[in-house]
Amino acid sequence: MEETLSALVGAVNLILWDYMLIYALLGIGLFFTLYLGAPQITKLGAGFKSVFGGLFSKKDKDDKSLSQFQALAVAVSAQIGTGNVAGVATAITAGGPGAIFWMWLSAVLGMSTIFAEALLAQKYRVVSHGKYIGGPAFYITHGLTPKIGRGAARFLSGFFSIALIIALGFIGNATQANSIASSVTIAFNVPALAVGIVLAVLAGMIIVGGVNRIANIAQFVVPFMAIIYILCAVVILFKFSDHIIPMFNHIFTAAFNPEAVLGGAAGIGMREAVRFGVARGLFSNEAGMGSTPHAHATADVNHPVQQGLAAFIGVFIDTILVCTATALIILLTDANLSGEQGAAVTQFAFSKAFPGFGSQLLAVCLTFFAFTTIIGWYYFGESNIRFLFRGKHLGIYRALVLLAIVLGTLGKVDLVWSLSDMFNGFMVIPNLIALFLLRKEIRAVYDDYLAQKKAGKDLSYQYEFHEFHDKA
């Protein structure tokens, strides 16, 4: 039964990722880069200033929004997860060192995509029980109804919501739990089931507090864990400094000619390098997937573009910094040749770089990475449960998420990752359709921002909030 399921999922992923979504994601990223004048490059400095200039701003408990930094922290908490550890390792072992180049390229282009997503999430957000809530289901409904009709817009938004709930709330969180359990079991010899139960209990204590509690956890944990992990990579760079130049040569050569680096026997061609680099990059930074807009919709900013700038800073942190750190660690230590799979590849690298405690060190890092992703993805799913059922069935959703966490620790890594790829792909389709059809709205909001900045005005935007009535 499991072999049949694996074959079926593999066939679907072949169609989705080899023939559709790789080109669609790179294409939409390239389109918005050109259409908007490369905001991820021209406004990169403004993005950092906007986000970290408000680093210490605080919001009252009863306020309906989060600070810009808090919203980014929730988004990044979801972005930095197993994709940064196990995902990068899978990209390298399956697609060769060249996959890292394609991961970088997809991240740079994806920064413009996520800019557009966050901008729309702000523009079309609604108020529910005194708090902002939003995401693709909301901008598909409110933005596309005048363009394609109410029925078509409701179908697309419903399809997206169902795909996200399955992809992130259930399958995705099972994937995160799977990687935590694998790492902790190797490092500390703790039974996987015990790891799953502890994770479920801790997650349950946080998610009952809603987005405010998730944001309070994320804004402290995310910067700390990212800095520690990047410092580990810096130490390894110094330790294996004589391998740095050959490593980068391998990355760029293998991106276009894997056989020149790996030899024909490796069976890795350019298509595999592109496929796994883009797929794992998407799983990590989530640009175009439609997940992080749920966090960006909650931010208290004067203009939607401000949160768009924050959104692409999240991709920069996730992929350009943290994913690159993992790639350097793996390639400098030759862990990609160890024969291990998933997070175990990165764990092998840490053990080689830090004898005696490296495995335990990575287990701790991965646990924090994946755990914050679990609570972030839970919230994204909750937003769509509210959209679909007007707040009903939240208790059932929470229980199923916690069950998925426990069961995820017991599954095989290959099948879990394949299922995650498939449902991620299903999420992407309606989101990309909406982004393209709403391109003029995106451009109009961005032009309004640029005009205000040029005129030296204080930023402002006339939001049109819709009161969203639900039962919870």
Coordinates of C-alpha atoms in Angstrom, one line a residue, residues 218-442:
A218 CA 8.4 34.2 17.5
Q219 CA 9.8 37.6 17.9
F220 CA 12.3 36.4 20.6
V221 CA 13.0 32.9 19.4
V222 CA 13.5 33.5 15.6
P223 CA 16.3 36.1 15.8
F224 CA 18.1 34.0 18.4
M225 CA 18.0 30.7 16.6
A226 CA 19.0 32.3 13.2
I227 CA 22.0 34.0 14.7
I228 CA 23.2 30.9 16.5
Y229 CA 22.9 28.8 13.4
I230 CA 24.7 31.3 11.1
L231 CA 27.5 31.6 13.7
C232 CA 28.0 27.8 13.5
A233 CA 28.4 28.2 9.7
V234 CA 30.9 30.9 10.2
V235 CA 33.0 28.7 12.5
I236 CA 32.9 25.9 9.9
L237 CA 34.0 28.4 7.2
F238 CA 37.1 29.1 9.2
K239 CA 37.7 25.5 10.0
F240 CA 37.5 24.4 6.3
S241 CA 38.7 27.6 4.7
D242 CA 40.9 25.9 2.2
H243 CA 37.7 24.2 0.7
I244 CA 35.8 27.4 0.1
I245 CA 36.9 28.3 -3.4
P246 CA 36.6 24.7 -4.8
M247 CA 33.1 24.5 -3.2
F248 CA 31.8 27.6 -4.9
N249 CA 33.3 26.4 -8.2
H250 CA 31.4 23.2 -7.8
I251 CA 28.1 25.0 -7.1
F252 CA 28.3 27.2 -10.2
T253 CA 29.7 24.4 -12.5
A254 CA 27.2 21.8 -11.3
A255 CA 24.3 24.3 -11.8
F256 CA 24.7 24.0 -15.6
N257 CA 26.7 20.8 -16.0
P258 CA 26.4 18.4 -13.1
E259 CA 28.3 15.6 -14.8
A260 CA 31.4 17.8 -14.9
V261 CA 31.4 17.7 -11.1
L262 CA 29.7 14.4 -10.2
G263 CA 30.4 12.2 -13.2
G264 CA 27.7 10.5 -15.3
A265 CA 27.3 7.7 -12.8
A266 CA 25.7 10.1 -10.4
G267 CA 22.6 10.2 -12.6
I268 CA 22.0 13.9 -11.8
G269 CA 21.3 16.2 -14.7
M270 CA 20.6 19.9 -15.0
R271 CA 16.8 19.2 -14.7
E272 CA 17.3 17.6 -11.3
A273 CA 19.5 20.5 -10.1
V274 CA 16.8 23.0 -11.1
R275 CA 13.9 20.9 -9.9
F276 CA 15.3 20.2 -6.4
G277 CA 16.8 23.6 -6.0
V278 CA 13.6 25.4 -6.8
A279 CA 11.3 22.9 -5.0
R280 CA 13.4 23.0 -1.8
G281 CA 13.8 26.7 -2.0
L282 CA 10.0 27.1 -2.2
F283 CA 9.5 24.8 0.7
S284 CA 11.9 26.9 2.7
N285 CA 11.1 30.5 1.9
E286 CA 7.5 29.9 0.7
A287 CA 7.5 32.6 -1.9
G288 CA 4.5 32.2 -4.2
M289 CA 3.0 29.5 -2.0
G290 CA 0.6 31.8 -0.4
S291 CA 1.3 31.0 3.2
T292 CA 3.2 33.9 4.7
P293 CA 0.6 36.5 3.6
H294 CA -1.5 35.4 6.5
A295 CA 1.1 36.8 8.9
H296 CA 1.8 39.9 6.8
A297 CA -2.0 40.8 6.8
T298 CA -1.9 41.3 10.5
A299 CA 0.9 44.0 10.5
D300 CA 0.2 47.6 11.6
V301 CA 1.7 49.7 8.8
N302 CA 0.7 53.0 7.2
H303 CA 0.9 51.6 3.7
P304 CA 0.7 48.0 2.2
V305 CA 4.0 48.4 0.4
Q306 CA 5.8 48.7 3.8
Q307 CA 4.8 45.1 4.6
G308 CA 5.7 44.0 1.1
L309 CA 9.2 45.2 1.9
A310 CA 9.3 43.3 5.1
A311 CA 8.1 40.2 3.3
F312 CA 11.1 40.0 1.0
I313 CA 13.4 40.6 3.9
G314 CA 12.0 37.4 5.3
V315 CA 13.0 35.5 2.1
F316 CA 16.5 37.1 2.2
I317 CA 17.0 35.9 5.8
D318 CA 15.6 32.5 5.2
T319 CA 17.3 31.5 1.9
I320 CA 20.2 33.8 1.3
L321 CA 21.4 33.6 4.9
V322 CA 20.1 30.5 6.7
C323 CA 19.8 28.1 3.7
T324 CA 23.2 29.2 2.4
A325 CA 24.7 28.5 5.9
T326 CA 23.4 24.9 5.6
A327 CA 24.7 24.4 2.1
L328 CA 28.2 25.6 3.2
I329 CA 28.2 23.3 6.2
I330 CA 27.2 20.3 4.0
L331 CA 29.5 20.9 1.1
L332 CA 32.6 21.9 3.1
T333 CA 32.4 18.7 5.1
D334 CA 31.5 16.5 2.2
A335 CA 28.4 15.3 4.1
N336 CA 26.5 15.1 0.8
L337 CA 28.7 12.0 0.1
S338 CA 27.9 10.3 3.4
G339 CA 24.9 8.3 2.1
E340 CA 22.6 9.8 4.7
Q341 CA 19.2 11.3 3.9
G342 CA 17.3 14.4 4.9
A343 CA 18.3 16.1 8.2
A344 CA 20.8 13.2 8.8
V345 CA 23.0 14.7 6.1
T346 CA 23.3 18.0 7.9
Q347 CA 23.7 16.2 11.2
F348 CA 26.6 14.2 9.8
A349 CA 28.2 17.5 8.7
F350 CA 27.8 19.0 12.2
S351 CA 29.3 15.9 13.8
K352 CA 32.3 16.1 11.5
A353 CA 32.7 19.9 12.1
F354 CA 32.1 19.7 15.9
P355 CA 33.2 16.3 17.1
G356 CA 31.6 15.1 20.3
F357 CA 28.7 17.5 20.3
G358 CA 27.9 18.5 16.8
S359 CA 24.9 16.1 16.4
Q360 CA 23.4 17.3 19.6
L361 CA 23.9 21.0 18.6
L362 CA 22.1 20.5 15.3
A363 CA 19.3 18.6 17.0
V364 CA 18.7 21.6 19.3
C365 CA 18.8 24.1 16.3
L366 CA 16.5 21.9 14.2
T367 CA 14.0 21.5 17.0
F368 CA 13.7 25.3 17.4
F369 CA 13.5 25.8 13.7
A370 CA 10.8 23.2 13.1
F371 CA 8.9 23.9 16.2
T372 CA 8.4 27.6 15.4
T373 CA 7.3 26.5 11.9
I374 CA 4.7 24.2 13.4
I375 CA 3.1 27.0 15.3
G376 CA 3.3 29.4 12.4
W377 CA 1.8 27.0 10.0
Y378 CA -0.9 26.2 12.5
Y379 CA -1.9 29.8 12.4
F380 CA -2.0 29.9 8.6
G381 CA -4.3 27.0 8.7
E382 CA -6.5 28.5 11.4
S383 CA -7.0 31.6 9.2
N384 CA -8.3 29.4 6.4
I385 CA -10.5 27.4 8.8
R386 CA -12.0 30.8 9.8
F387 CA -12.5 31.6 6.1
L388 CA -14.1 28.4 5.2
F389 CA -16.3 27.7 8.3
R390 CA -16.6 31.2 9.8
G391 CA -14.7 30.2 12.9
K392 CA -16.6 26.9 13.5
H393 CA -14.6 23.7 14.0
L394 CA -11.5 25.3 15.3
G395 CA -11.3 22.8 18.1
I396 CA -11.4 19.9 15.7
Y397 CA -8.7 21.5 13.5
R398 CA -6.5 22.0 16.6
A399 CA -6.9 18.4 17.6
L400 CA -6.1 17.1 14.1
V401 CA -3.0 19.3 13.9
L402 CA -1.7 17.9 17.2
L403 CA -2.4 14.4 16.0
A404 CA -0.6 15.0 12.8
I405 CA 2.5 16.1 14.8
V406 CA 2.5 12.9 16.7
L407 CA 1.9 10.7 13.7
G408 CA 4.5 12.6 11.7
T409 CA 7.3 11.4 13.9
L410 CA 6.5 7.8 13.0
G411 CA 6.5 8.1 9.1
K412 CA 9.2 7.5 6.6
V413 CA 11.0 10.7 5.5
D414 CA 10.8 10.1 1.7
L415 CA 7.0 9.7 1.6
V416 CA 6.4 12.6 4.0
W417 CA 8.6 14.9 1.9
S418 CA 6.9 13.8 -1.3
L419 CA 3.4 14.4 0.2
S420 CA 4.5 17.8 1.3
D421 CA 5.8 18.6 -2.2
M422 CA 2.5 17.6 -3.7
F423 CA 0.2 19.6 -1.5
N424 CA 2.5 22.6 -1.6
G425 CA 2.1 22.4 -5.4
F426 CA -1.7 22.4 -5.1
M427 CA -1.5 25.5 -2.9
V428 CA 0.6 27.4 -5.4
I429 CA -1.7 27.1 -8.4
P430 CA -4.7 29.3 -7.3
N431 CA -2.3 31.8 -5.6
L432 CA -0.3 32.4 -8.8
I433 CA -3.5 32.8 -10.8
A434 CA -4.6 35.5 -8.3
L435 CA -1.3 37.2 -8.3
F436 CA -1.2 37.5 -12.1
L437 CA -4.8 38.6 -12.4
L438 CA -4.4 41.2 -9.7
R439 CA -1.1 42.5 -11.2
K440 CA -2.6 46.0 -12.0
E441 CA -3.9 46.4 -8.4
I442 CA -0.4 45.5 -7.2

